[in-house]
Short mmCIF file of C-alpha atoms and ligand atoms in Angstrom, two decimals:
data_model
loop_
_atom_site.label_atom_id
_atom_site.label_comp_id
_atom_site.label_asym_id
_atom_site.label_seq_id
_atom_site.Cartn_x
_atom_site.Cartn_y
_atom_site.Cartn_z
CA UNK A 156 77.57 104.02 90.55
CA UNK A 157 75.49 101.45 87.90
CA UNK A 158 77.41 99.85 85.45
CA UNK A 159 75.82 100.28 82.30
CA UNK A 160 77.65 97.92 80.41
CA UNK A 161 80.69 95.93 79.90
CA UNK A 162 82.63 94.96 76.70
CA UNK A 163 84.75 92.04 76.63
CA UNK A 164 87.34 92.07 74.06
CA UNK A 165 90.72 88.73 73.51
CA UNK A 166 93.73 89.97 72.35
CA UNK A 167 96.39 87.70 70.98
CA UNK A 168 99.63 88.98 72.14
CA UNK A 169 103.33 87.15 71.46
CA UNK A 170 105.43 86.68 74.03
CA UNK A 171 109.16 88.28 73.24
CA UNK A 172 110.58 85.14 74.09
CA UNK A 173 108.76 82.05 75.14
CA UNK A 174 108.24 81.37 78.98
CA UNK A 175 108.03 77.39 80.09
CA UNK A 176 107.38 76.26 83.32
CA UNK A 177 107.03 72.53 84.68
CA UNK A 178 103.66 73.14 82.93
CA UNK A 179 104.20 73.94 79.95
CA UNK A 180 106.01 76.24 77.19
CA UNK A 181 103.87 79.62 76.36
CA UNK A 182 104.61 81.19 72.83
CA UNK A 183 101.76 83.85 72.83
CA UNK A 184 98.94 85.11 75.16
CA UNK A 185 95.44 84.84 74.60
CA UNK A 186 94.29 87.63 77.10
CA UNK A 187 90.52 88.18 78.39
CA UNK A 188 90.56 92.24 78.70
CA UNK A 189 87.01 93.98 80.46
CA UNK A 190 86.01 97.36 80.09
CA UNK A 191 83.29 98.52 82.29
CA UNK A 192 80.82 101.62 81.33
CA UNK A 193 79.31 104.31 83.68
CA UNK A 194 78.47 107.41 83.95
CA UNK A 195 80.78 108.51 80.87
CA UNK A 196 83.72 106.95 82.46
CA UNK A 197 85.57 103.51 81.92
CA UNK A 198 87.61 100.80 83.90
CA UNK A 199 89.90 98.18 82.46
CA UNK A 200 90.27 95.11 84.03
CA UNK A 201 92.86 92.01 82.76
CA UNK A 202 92.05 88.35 83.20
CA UNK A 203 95.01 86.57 84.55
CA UNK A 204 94.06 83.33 83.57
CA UNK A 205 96.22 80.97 81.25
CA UNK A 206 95.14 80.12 77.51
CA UNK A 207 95.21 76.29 79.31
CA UNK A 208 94.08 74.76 82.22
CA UNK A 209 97.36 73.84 83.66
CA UNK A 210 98.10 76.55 86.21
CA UNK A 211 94.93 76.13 87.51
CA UNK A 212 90.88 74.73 86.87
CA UNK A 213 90.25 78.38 84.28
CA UNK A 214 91.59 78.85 80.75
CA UNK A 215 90.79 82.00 78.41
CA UNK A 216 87.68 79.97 77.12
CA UNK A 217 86.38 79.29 80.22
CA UNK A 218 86.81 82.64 81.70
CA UNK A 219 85.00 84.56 79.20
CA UNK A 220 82.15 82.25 79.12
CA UNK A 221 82.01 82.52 82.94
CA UNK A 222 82.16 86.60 82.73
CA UNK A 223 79.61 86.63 79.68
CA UNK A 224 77.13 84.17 80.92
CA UNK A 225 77.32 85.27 84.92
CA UNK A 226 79.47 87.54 86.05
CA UNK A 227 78.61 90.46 84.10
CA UNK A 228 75.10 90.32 83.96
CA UNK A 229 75.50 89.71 87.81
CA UNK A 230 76.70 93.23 88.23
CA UNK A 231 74.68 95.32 85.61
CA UNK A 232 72.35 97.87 86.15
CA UNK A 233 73.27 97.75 90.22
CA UNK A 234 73.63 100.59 92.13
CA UNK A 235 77.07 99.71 93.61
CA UNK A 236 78.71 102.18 96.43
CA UNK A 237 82.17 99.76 96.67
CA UNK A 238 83.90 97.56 94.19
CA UNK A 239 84.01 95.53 97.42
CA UNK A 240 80.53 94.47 96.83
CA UNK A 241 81.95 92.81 93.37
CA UNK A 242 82.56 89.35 95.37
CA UNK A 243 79.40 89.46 96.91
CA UNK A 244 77.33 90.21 93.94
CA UNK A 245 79.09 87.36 92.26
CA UNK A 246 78.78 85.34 95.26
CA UNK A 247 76.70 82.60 93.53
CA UNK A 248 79.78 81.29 91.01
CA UNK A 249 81.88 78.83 92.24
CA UNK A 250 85.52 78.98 91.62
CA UNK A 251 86.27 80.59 88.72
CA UNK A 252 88.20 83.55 90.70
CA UNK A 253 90.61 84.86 87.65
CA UNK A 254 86.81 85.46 85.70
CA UNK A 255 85.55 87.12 88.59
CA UNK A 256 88.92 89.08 89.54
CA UNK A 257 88.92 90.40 85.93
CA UNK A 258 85.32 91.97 86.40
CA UNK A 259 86.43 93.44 89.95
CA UNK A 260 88.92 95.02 88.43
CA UNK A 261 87.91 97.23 86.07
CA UNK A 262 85.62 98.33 88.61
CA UNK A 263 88.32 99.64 90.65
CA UNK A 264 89.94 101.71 87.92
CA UNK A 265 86.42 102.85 87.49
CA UNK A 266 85.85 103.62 91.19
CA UNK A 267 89.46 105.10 91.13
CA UNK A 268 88.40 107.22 88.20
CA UNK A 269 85.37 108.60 89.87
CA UNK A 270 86.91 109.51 92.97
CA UNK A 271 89.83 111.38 91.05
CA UNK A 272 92.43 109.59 92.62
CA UNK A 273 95.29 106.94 91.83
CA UNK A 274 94.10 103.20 91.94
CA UNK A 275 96.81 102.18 94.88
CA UNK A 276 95.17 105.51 97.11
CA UNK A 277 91.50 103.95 97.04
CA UNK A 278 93.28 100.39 98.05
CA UNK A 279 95.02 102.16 100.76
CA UNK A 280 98.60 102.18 99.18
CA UNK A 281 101.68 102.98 101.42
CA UNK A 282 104.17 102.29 99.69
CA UNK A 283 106.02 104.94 97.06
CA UNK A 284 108.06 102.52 95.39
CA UNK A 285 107.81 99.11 94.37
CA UNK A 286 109.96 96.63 95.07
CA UNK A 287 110.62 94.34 91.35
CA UNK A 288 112.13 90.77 90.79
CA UNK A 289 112.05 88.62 87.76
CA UNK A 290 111.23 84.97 87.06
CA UNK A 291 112.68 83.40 84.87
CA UNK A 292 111.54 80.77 83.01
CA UNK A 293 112.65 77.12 82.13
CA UNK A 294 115.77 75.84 79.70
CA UNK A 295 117.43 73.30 78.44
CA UNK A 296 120.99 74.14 79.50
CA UNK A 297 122.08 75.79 82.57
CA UNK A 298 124.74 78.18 80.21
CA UNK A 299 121.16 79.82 78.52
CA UNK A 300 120.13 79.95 81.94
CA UNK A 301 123.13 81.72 83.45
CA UNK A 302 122.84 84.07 80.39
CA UNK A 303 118.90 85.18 81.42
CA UNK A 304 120.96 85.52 84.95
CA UNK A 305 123.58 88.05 83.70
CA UNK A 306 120.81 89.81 81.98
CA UNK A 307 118.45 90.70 84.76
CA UNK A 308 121.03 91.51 87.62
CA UNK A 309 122.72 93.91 85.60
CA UNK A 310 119.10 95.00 85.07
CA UNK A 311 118.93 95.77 88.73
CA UNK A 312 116.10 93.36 89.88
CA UNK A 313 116.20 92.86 93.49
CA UNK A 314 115.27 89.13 93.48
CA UNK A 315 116.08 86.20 90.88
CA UNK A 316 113.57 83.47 91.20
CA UNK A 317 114.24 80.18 88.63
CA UNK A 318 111.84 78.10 87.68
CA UNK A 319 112.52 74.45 88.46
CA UNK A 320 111.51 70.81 87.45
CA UNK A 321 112.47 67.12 88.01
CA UNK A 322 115.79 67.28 86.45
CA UNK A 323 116.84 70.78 86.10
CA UNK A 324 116.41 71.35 89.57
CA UNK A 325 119.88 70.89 92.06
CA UNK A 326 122.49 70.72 89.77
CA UNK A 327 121.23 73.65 87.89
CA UNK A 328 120.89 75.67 91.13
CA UNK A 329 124.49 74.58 92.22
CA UNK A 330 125.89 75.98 88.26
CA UNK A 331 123.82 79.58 89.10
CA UNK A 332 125.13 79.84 92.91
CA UNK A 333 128.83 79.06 91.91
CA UNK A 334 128.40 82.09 89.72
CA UNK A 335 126.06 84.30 91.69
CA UNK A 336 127.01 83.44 95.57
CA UNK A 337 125.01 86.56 96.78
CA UNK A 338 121.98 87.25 95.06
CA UNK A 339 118.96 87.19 96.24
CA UNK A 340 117.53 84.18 94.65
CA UNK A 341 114.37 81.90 95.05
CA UNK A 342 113.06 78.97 93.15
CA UNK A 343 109.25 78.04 92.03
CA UNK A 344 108.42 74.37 91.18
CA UNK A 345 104.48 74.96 89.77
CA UNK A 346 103.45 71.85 92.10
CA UNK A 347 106.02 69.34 89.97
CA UNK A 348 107.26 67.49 93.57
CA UNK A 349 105.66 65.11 95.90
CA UNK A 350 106.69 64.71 99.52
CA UNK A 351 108.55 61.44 97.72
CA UNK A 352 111.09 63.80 96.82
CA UNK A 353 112.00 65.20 100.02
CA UNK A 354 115.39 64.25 99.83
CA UNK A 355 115.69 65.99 97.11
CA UNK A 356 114.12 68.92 98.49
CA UNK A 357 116.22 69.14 101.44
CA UNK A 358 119.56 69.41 98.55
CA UNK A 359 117.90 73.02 98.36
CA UNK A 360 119.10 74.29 101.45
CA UNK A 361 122.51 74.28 100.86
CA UNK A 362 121.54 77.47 98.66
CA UNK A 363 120.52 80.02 100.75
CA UNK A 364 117.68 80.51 98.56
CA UNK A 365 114.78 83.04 99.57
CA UNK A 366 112.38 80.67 99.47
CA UNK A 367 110.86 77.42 97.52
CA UNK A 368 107.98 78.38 95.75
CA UNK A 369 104.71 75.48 95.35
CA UNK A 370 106.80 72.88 95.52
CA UNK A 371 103.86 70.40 96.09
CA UNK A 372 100.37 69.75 94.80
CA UNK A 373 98.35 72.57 93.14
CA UNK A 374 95.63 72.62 95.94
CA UNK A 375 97.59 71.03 98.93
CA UNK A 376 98.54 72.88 102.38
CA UNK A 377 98.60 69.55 104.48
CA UNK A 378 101.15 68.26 102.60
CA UNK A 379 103.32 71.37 102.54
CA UNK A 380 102.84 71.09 106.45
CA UNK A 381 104.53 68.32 106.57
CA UNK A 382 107.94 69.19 104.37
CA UNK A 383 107.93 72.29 105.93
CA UNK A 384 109.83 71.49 109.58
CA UNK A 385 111.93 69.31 107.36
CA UNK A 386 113.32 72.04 105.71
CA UNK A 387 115.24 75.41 106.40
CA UNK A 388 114.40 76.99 103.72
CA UNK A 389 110.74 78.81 103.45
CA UNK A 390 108.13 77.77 101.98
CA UNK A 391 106.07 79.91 99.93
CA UNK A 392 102.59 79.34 98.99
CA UNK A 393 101.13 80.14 95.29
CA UNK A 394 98.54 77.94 93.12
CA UNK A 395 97.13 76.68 96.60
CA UNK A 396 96.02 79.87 98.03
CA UNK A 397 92.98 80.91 97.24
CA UNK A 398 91.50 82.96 99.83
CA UNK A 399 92.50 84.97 103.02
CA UNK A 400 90.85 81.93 104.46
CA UNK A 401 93.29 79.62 102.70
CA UNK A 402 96.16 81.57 103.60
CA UNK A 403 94.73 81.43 107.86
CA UNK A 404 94.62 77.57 106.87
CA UNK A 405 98.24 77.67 105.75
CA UNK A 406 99.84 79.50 108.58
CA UNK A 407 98.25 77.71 110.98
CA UNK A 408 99.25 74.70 110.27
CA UNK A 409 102.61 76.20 108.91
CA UNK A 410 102.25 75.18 105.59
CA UNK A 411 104.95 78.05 104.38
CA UNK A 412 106.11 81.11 105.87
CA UNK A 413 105.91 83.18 103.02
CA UNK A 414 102.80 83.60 100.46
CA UNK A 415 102.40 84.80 97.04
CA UNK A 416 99.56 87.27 95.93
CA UNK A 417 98.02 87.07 92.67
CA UNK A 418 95.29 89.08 91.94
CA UNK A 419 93.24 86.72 89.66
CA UNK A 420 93.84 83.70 91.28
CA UNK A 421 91.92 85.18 94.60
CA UNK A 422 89.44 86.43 92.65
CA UNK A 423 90.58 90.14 93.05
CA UNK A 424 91.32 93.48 94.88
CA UNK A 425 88.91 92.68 97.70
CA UNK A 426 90.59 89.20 98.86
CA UNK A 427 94.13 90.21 97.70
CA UNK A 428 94.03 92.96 100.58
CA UNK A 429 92.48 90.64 102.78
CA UNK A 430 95.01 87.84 102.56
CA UNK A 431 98.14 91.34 102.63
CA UNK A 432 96.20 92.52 106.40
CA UNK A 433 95.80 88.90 107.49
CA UNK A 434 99.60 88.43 106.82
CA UNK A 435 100.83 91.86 107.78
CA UNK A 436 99.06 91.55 111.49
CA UNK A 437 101.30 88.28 111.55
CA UNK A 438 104.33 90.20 110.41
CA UNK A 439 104.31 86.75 107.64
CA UNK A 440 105.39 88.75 104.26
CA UNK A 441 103.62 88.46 100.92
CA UNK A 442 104.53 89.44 97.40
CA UNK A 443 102.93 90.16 94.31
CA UNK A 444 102.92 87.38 91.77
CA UNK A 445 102.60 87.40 87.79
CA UNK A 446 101.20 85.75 85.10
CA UNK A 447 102.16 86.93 82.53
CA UNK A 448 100.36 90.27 82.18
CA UNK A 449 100.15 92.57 79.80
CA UNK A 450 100.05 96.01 80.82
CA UNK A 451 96.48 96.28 82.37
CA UNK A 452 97.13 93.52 84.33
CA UNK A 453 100.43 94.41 85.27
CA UNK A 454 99.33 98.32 86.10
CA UNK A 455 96.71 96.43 88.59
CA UNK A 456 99.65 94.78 90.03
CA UNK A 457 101.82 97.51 90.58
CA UNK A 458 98.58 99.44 92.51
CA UNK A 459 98.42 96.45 94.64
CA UNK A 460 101.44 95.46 95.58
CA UNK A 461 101.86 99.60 97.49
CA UNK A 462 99.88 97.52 99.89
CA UNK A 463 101.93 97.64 103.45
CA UNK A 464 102.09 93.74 103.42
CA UNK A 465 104.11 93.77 100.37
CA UNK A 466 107.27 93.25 101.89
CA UNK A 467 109.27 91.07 99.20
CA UNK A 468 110.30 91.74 95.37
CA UNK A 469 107.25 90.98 93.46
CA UNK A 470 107.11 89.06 89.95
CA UNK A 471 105.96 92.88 88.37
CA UNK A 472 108.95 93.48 85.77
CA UNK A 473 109.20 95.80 82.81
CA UNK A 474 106.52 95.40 80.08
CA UNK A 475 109.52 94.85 77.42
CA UNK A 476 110.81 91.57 79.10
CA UNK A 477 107.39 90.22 77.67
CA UNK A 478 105.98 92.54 75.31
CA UNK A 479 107.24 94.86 71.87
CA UNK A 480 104.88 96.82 72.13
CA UNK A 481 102.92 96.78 75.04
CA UNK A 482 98.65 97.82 75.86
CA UNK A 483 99.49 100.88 77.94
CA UNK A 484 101.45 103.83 77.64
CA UNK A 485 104.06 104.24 78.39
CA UNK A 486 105.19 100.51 79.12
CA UNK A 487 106.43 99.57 82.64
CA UNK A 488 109.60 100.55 83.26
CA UNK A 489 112.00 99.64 85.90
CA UNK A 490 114.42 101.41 87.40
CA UNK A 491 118.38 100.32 87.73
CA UNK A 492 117.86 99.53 91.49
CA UNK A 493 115.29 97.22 90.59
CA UNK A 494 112.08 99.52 91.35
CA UNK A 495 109.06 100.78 89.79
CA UNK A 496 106.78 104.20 91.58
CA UNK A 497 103.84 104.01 92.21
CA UNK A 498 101.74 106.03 89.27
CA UNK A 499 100.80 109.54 90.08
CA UNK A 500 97.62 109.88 87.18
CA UNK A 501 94.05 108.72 88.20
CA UNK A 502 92.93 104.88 88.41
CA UNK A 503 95.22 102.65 86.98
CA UNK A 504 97.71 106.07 86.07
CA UNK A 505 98.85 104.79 82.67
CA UNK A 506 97.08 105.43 79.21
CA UNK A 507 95.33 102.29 77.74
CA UNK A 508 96.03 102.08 73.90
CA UNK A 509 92.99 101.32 72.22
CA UNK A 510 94.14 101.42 68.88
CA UNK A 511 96.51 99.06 69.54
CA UNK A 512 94.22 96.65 71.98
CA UNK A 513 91.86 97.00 68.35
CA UNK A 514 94.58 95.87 66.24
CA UNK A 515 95.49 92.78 68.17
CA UNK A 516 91.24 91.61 69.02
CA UNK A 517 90.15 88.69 68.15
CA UNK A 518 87.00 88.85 69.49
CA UNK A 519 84.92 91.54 71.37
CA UNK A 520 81.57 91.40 73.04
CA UNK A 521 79.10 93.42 74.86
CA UNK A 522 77.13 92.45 77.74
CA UNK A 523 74.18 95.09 78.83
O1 OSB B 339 103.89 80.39 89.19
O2 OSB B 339 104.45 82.42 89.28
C1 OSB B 339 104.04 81.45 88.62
C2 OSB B 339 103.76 82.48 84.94
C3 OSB B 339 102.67 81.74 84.55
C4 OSB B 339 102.07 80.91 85.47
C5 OSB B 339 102.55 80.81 86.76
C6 OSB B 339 103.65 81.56 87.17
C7 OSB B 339 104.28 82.38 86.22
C8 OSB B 339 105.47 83.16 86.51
C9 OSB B 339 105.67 84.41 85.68
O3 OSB B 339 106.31 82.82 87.30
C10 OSB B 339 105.63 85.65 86.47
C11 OSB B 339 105.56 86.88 85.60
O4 OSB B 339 104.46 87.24 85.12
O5 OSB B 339 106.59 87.50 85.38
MG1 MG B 340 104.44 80.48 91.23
#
């Protein structure tokens, strides 16, 4: 297949409720969306990046300069037999993975589309059902946190993960455990801890939580080698794994023992299922992480995460925790034992809404 052409299009999109992490409060989305042209058919892709630089180096600005000005007219007019070949054709760009991942993806709906089958069969999908926990976001008191809680275990979500920071960090974990002594529960620091704070790291494990998530710098493994033996509970790895190359890195030094997948932030389908066979031959699990995707992105994530490695509850929740109204049809639902299945309809298996995607542009442009 040639791709003929590719429209970019940002949508603003509110948030239902706003989502802070040790980063940083998001009200509203400012979402990078790709559509790639051929042969009368057409792929969606979502970029995951943030509308700041504060989860990582890419915002929304930066990523569609980077797909505009390289990484679409890197893959036009190409006779491509794989979306594999994306990374390679792209090879060139430094960084700038959640620009890159964007364009990949849309060629795999594409791909998906022209072979007639479901997205998660062309990735090699085993999985029927996916397995669906939430995270929950920063606040100021640990009563508004024990209400978000309540919420989302009588929801049925199979795995609780609370966002911490420098001061709402023990204590509040203590407050949630005295209520909730047996759910599955995991926290994720967004790199706001330095191995200065071990002490206060090693308060965690009291917990029995399913893992610590980034605790430590952004783009650190040594470090996370080092608090790792001094603590019992696992690690997992997010902002600082890039590549399956990253994630060898990690284990081998034994960085973490668990490692979060997120599509963008690898730079797409093609590494994603690397870094889920590196870690499945080592019987190390992964998950699927979010970012706050609307429902291309999160439709992507669900294909993904049918992967074999994909042995945890993923951050892929239903599309009205986030959204009123969300891109697709129908939104993601989940079901009361905290689940999703995997779609049956060709590519990405749910209907993108292009009136509504029109309604909420804010910019669109074409790159032949
Ligand atoms: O670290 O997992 C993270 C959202 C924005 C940036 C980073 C992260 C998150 C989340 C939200 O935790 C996950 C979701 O999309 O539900
Ligand atoms: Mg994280």
């Amino acid at each position: 297949m040639k791709i003929d052409r590719l429209e970019l299009r940002e949508i603003r999109l509110p948030l239902v409720t706003p989502f802070e992490t040790s980063f940083g409060r998001t009200f509203e989305r400012r979402i990078v969306l790709v559509k790639a042209f051929s042969e009368g058919l057409t792929g969606w892709g979502e970029c995951t990046v943030g509308e700041k630089p504060f989860y990582n180096h890419e915002d929304t600005e930066s990523c569609w300069s980077i797909i505009r000005d390289f990484a679409g007219p890197m893959i036009l007019g190409i006779e491509i037999e794989s979306p594999e070949q994306i990374p390679h054709l792209t090879r060139q760009i430094r960084g700038n993975k959640m620009a890159r991942g964007a364009v990949e993806a849309a060629v795999w709906d594409l791909e998906a589309q022209r072979q007639g089958v479901p997205l998660w069969k062309l990735l090699g999908g085993t999985q029927e059902t996916i397995n669906c926990g939430v995270s929950l976001g920063l606040e100021d008191t640990d009563a508004a946190m024990l209400a978000k809680v309540e919420k989302e275990v009588a929801a049925g979500y199979q795995r609780i993960k609370i966002k911490i920071k420098p001061g709402r960090d023990v204590e509040m974990i203590r407050t949630l455990r005295k209520e909730y002594p047996n759910i599955v529960m995991s926290v994720d620091a967004n790199s706001a801890y330095t191995l200065a704070d071990v002490d206060l790291l090693k308060q965690l494990d009291e917990f029995n939580l399913l893992m610590i998530e980034q605790p430590l710098s952004y783009d650190d493994i040594i470090d996370h080698a080092a608090l790792q033996p001094q603590l019992k509970t696992d690690i997992c790895l997010d902002e600082s794994i890039l590549s399956v190359d990253d994630a060898r890195k990690a284990l081998q030094l034994a960085a973490c023992r668990i490692i979060n997948v997120k599509l963008g932030r690898v730079s797409g389908h093609t590494e994603a299922r690397k870094i889920q066979q590196y870690c499945f031959d080592r019987k190390v699990p992964v998950w699927c992480g979010g970012m706050l995707e609307a429902g291309i992105g999160r439709a992507h994530n669900i294909h993904m995460s049918t992967l074999p490695g994909f042995m945890l509850p993923g951050d892929v929740s239903a599309s009205k925790r986030y959204w009123a109204e969300d891109i697709i049809t129908p939104p993601v639902e989940v079901s009361p034992r905290g689940t999703i299945p995997r779609p049956t309809g060709v590519g990405l298996g749910y209907e993108v809404n292009e009136k509504r995607i029109e309604v909420l542009t804010t910019r669109t442009e074409v790159i032949k």
